[in-house]
Each structure stands twice: as C-alpha cells, then as structure tokens.
mmCIF file of C-alpha atoms in Angstrom:
data_model
loop_
_atom_site.group_PDB
_atom_site.id
_atom_site.type_symbol
_atom_site.label_atom_id
_atom_site.label_comp_id
_atom_site.label_asym_id
_atom_site.label_seq_id
_atom_site.Cartn_x
_atom_site.Cartn_y
_atom_site.Cartn_z
ATOM 1 C CA LEU A 225 10.603 7.283 -4.532
ATOM 2 C CA VAL A 226 8.602 4.864 -6.682
ATOM 3 C CA ASP A 227 8.583 1.103 -6.219
ATOM 4 C CA SER A 228 8.436 -1.513 -8.983
ATOM 5 C CA ALA A 229 4.614 -1.612 -8.833
ATOM 6 C CA GLY A 230 4.547 2.077 -9.738
ATOM 7 C CA SER A 231 3.491 3.346 -6.319
ATOM 8 C CA PRO A 232 5.664 5.923 -4.572
ATOM 9 C CA ASP A 233 7.403 4.713 -1.449
ATOM 10 C CA ALA A 234 10.247 5.490 0.884
ATOM 11 C CA GLN A 235 11.568 3.579 3.863
ATOM 12 C CA LEU A 236 11.784 5.409 7.176
ATOM 13 C CA GLU A 237 13.950 3.884 9.875
ATOM 14 C CA ARG A 238 12.672 4.788 13.319
ATOM 15 C CA SER A 239 15.082 5.480 16.166
ATOM 16 C CA HIS A 240 14.531 2.028 17.699
ATOM 17 C CA GLY A 241 15.347 0.243 14.417
ATOM 18 C CA GLU A 242 11.829 -0.424 13.126
ATOM 19 C CA VAL A 243 11.338 0.248 9.400
ATOM 20 C CA THR A 244 8.152 1.863 8.077
ATOM 21 C CA GLN A 245 7.311 2.058 4.371
ATOM 22 C CA VAL A 246 5.581 5.220 3.198
ATOM 23 C CA LYS A 247 3.186 4.533 0.313
ATOM 24 C CA VAL A 248 0.760 6.696 -1.616
ATOM 25 C CA PRO A 249 -2.902 5.638 -1.812
ATOM 26 C CA LEU A 250 -3.458 6.826 -5.415
ATOM 27 C CA PRO A 251 -1.577 6.571 -8.734
ATOM 28 C CA GLY A 252 0.288 9.569 -10.085
ATOM 29 C CA ILE A 253 3.666 11.063 -10.928
ATOM 30 C CA ILE A 254 6.209 12.239 -8.358
ATOM 31 C CA ILE A 255 7.001 15.815 -9.356
ATOM 32 C CA SER A 256 9.314 16.747 -6.482
ATOM 33 C CA ILE A 257 11.351 14.816 -3.914
ATOM 34 C CA LEU A 258 11.877 16.922 -0.813
ATOM 35 C CA CYS A 259 14.026 14.495 1.201
ATOM 36 C CA LYS A 260 17.189 12.463 0.714
ATOM 37 C CA GLU A 261 18.660 9.260 2.093
ATOM 38 C CA ASP A 262 19.977 9.465 5.676
ATOM 39 C CA GLN A 263 17.933 12.613 6.312
ATOM 40 C CA SER A 264 16.133 12.862 9.667
ATOM 41 C CA VAL A 265 12.430 13.680 9.416
ATOM 42 C CA ASN A 266 9.624 14.404 11.851
ATOM 43 C CA ALA A 267 6.041 13.170 11.738
ATOM 44 C CA GLY A 268 4.118 15.438 9.369
ATOM 45 C CA ASP A 269 7.128 16.473 7.242
ATOM 46 C CA VAL A 270 6.443 16.554 3.494
ATOM 47 C CA LEU A 271 8.664 13.961 1.782
ATOM 48 C CA ALA A 272 7.544 14.462 -1.822
ATOM 49 C CA LEU A 273 4.834 15.938 -4.044
ATOM 50 C CA LEU A 274 2.616 13.717 -6.182
ATOM 51 C CA ASP A 275 0.731 14.963 -9.252
ATOM 52 C CA SER A 276 -2.529 13.061 -9.634
ATOM 53 C CA MET A 277 -5.792 14.099 -11.254
ATOM 54 C CA LYS A 278 -4.270 17.526 -12.085
ATOM 55 C CA MET A 279 -3.692 18.235 -8.396
ATOM 56 C CA GLU A 280 -0.581 18.192 -6.197
ATOM 57 C CA HIS A 281 -0.757 15.861 -3.198
ATOM 58 C CA PRO A 282 1.891 16.000 -0.443
ATOM 59 C CA ILE A 283 3.409 12.705 0.684
ATOM 60 C CA ILE A 284 3.735 13.087 4.440
ATOM 61 C CA SER A 285 5.923 11.236 6.934
ATOM 62 C CA PRO A 286 3.703 9.227 9.307
ATOM 63 C CA CYS A 287 6.337 9.095 12.053
ATOM 64 C CA PRO A 288 9.673 10.584 13.073
ATOM 65 C CA GLY A 289 12.745 8.773 11.782
ATOM 66 C CA ARG A 290 15.514 8.688 9.200
ATOM 67 C CA ILE A 291 15.119 8.083 5.463
ATOM 68 C CA ALA A 292 16.856 4.717 5.025
ATOM 69 C CA THR A 293 16.292 4.301 1.264
ATOM 70 C CA LEU A 294 14.507 5.939 -1.641
ATOM 71 C CA HIS A 295 13.325 3.767 -4.523
ATOM 72 C CA ILE A 296 13.424 5.914 -7.657
ATOM 73 C CA MET A 297 12.417 4.637 -11.099
#
C-alpha cells in the first residue's frame, strides 16, 4: 500500500470501470492493511492505518468500489 515515492496508495476500481487512486496527504508508516485485492469496499471504509507524528491516521475509501491493486514496498 505504498508507492515508489513513499506515499501510501491503493487503486479502487469503481463499478463503471473508472480507477481512483487513494493517497495519503502526509508521510508516515503503514502499520496495518485492512483490505486486500479484489475486495469490495464502500465509501468511508478504513483501508489501512498510517502511523505519523506518533498518531494513527485511518486511510479511508473515498468512494465505493473494488480494490484493484495494492502497492506494497
């Protein structure tokens, strides 16, 4: 769930084929991945937990869809 630039991301494929990338607005370490590829998710579902500045930040799905790919480094 982290891309080559070091920012967490996942690709959500919406029901009509559009792909949305989910990115995190601050640097940190992914401490828990709560989804898997091909899993259906709803808007507002927590996809992962990010540890940044000694706090846990949930990474939330912005739209309903299916997890197409996870980029894990």
